[in-house]
C-alpha atoms as one frame of an Amber mdcrd trajectory, in Angstrom:
protein
 129.699 144.076 153.384 129.248 145.434 149.892 128.442 149.116 149.460 124.677
 149.321 149.245 122.752 149.933 146.028 119.372 151.598 146.379 116.405 150.673
 144.279 113.094 152.500 143.599 110.494 151.406 146.159 113.050 149.804 148.440
 112.475 149.824 152.166 115.123 151.939 153.850 116.173 150.546 157.217 118.391
 152.137 159.845 121.233 149.698 159.199 121.063 150.322 155.513 121.185 154.115
 155.957 123.946 153.796 158.603 126.122 151.909 156.191 126.364 155.151 153.993
 127.481 157.536 156.818 131.006 158.869 156.852 133.475 157.314 159.221 134.952
 160.062 161.513 137.468 160.019 164.287 138.408 163.058 166.517 141.638 162.976
 168.408 140.957 162.681 172.166 144.161 163.998 173.554 147.368 165.952 172.683
 150.264 163.822 171.514 153.933 164.980 171.295 157.086 163.577 169.834 160.425
 165.075 170.910 163.861 164.496 169.407 162.750 161.656 167.094 162.351 161.203
 163.361 161.075 157.641 163.790 157.533 157.374 162.424 155.060 156.101 165.065
 151.321 155.312 165.052 149.102 158.050 166.229 147.314 157.066 169.375 143.883
 158.146 168.125 143.581 158.720 164.515 142.478 155.291 163.201 139.517 154.320
 161.101 138.386 150.858 160.073 138.047 150.246 156.353 136.219 147.466 154.525
 137.704 145.176 151.857 137.184 146.023 148.217 136.073 149.622 148.959 136.911
 153.075 147.828 136.845 156.172 150.128 137.326 159.903 149.982 139.704 161.027
 152.797 139.703 164.312 154.568 140.823 165.740 157.807 142.610 168.484 159.747
 145.601 168.223 161.995 146.083 171.012 164.590 149.731 170.983 165.417 152.838
 173.025 166.396 156.540 172.727 166.985 159.681 174.765 167.184 159.896 177.588
 164.647 161.389 176.294 161.406 162.769 173.239 163.211 161.521 169.668 163.854
 158.492 170.129 161.524 155.951 167.316 160.963 156.180 164.345 158.664 153.202
 162.067 158.186 152.144 159.001 156.328 149.390 156.376 156.577 149.352 152.685
 157.349 146.802 150.668 155.354 145.643 147.085 155.041 147.521 144.763 152.661
 146.937 145.573 149.071 145.325 148.997 149.712 146.392 152.150 147.903 146.215
 155.806 148.840 146.766 159.072 146.956 146.701 162.014 149.353 147.850 165.473
 149.921 148.781 167.573 152.923 148.135 171.257 152.545 150.118 173.105 155.120
 152.906 175.656 155.732 156.100 174.706 153.915 159.369 174.142 155.771 161.963
 176.981 155.623 160.416 179.508 157.982 158.816 181.622 155.266 155.158 182.291
 154.613 155.222 179.724 151.870 152.488 177.152 151.753 153.059 173.550 150.674
 150.601 171.347 148.852 152.289 168.000 148.318 150.635 164.856 147.015 151.896
 161.329 147.322 150.961 157.633 146.949 153.680 156.271 149.211 156.260 157.584
 151.692 156.036 160.650 153.992 154.696 164.151 153.357 156.159 167.123 155.360
 154.618 170.247 156.878 156.493 173.184 158.431 156.306 174.344 162.136 155.907
 177.939 163.019 156.520 177.973 166.808 154.797 177.031 170.068 152.690 178.831
 172.536 150.406 180.715 170.130 147.898 179.902 167.473 148.071 176.310 166.382
 149.219 175.537 162.734 146.779 173.542 160.610 147.397 170.932 157.947 144.454
 169.943 155.756 144.431 166.324 154.424 142.613 165.232 151.216 142.829 161.976
 149.333 141.414 158.731 148.124 141.826 155.231 149.572 141.113 152.061 147.765
 141.227 148.778 149.614 141.729 145.260 148.001 140.565 142.000 149.445 141.678
 142.753 152.989 139.749 144.870 155.514 141.705 146.614 158.205 142.634 150.114
 159.569 143.705 153.325 158.020 146.033 154.733 160.620 147.880 158.118 160.716
 151.621 157.622 161.403 153.857 160.594 162.086 157.075 162.044 163.593 159.306
 165.052 163.555 160.870 165.573 160.093 164.165 166.717 161.787 165.087 165.751
 165.361 164.485 168.710 167.676 164.399 169.080 171.494 161.213 171.082 171.274
 158.242 168.678 170.873 156.201 168.620 167.751 152.526 168.121 168.970 149.360
 167.109 167.297 146.546 168.374 169.367 143.247 167.026 170.492 140.322 167.816
 168.139 142.410 166.977 165.088 140.253 164.705 162.916 140.044 162.327 159.946
 136.935 161.383 157.957 136.343 158.702 155.337 133.324 158.696 153.029 132.753
 155.468 151.200 132.014 155.849 147.530 132.184 152.307 146.198
């Protein structure tokens, strides 16, 4: 379905208005990865995207892992021909108070971990997604950046949102 164009005097229907709403997914359960750097699909953070569309991407990951070990690396899976430019704003690796803001079009971005059992660490995601002629899913994929016996966990209530702009 093409992104709607509104005209003066046009009758606004529920389906027309619904087609302009943001797409949002909220993670339903905690998910952990232990001793693995192999990227895997997140069990919850998936959104359907239309063909030939442009979206603004935003989200927040609530996560933790062993202090200055394991860390979190993330990427997205997209439909064939789609492109993404995104950033993850989160603590840097290295165990200091540094903050990383990395942007990428392909590959993984990394966020540091600052321990478990206390306040969760947050990673903010911002970006743009442009699809080509194939509809499909935008899917968060992630793992530990360095294998560690203490789990890296992304917690329930983490979320992603897409706002279609074209």
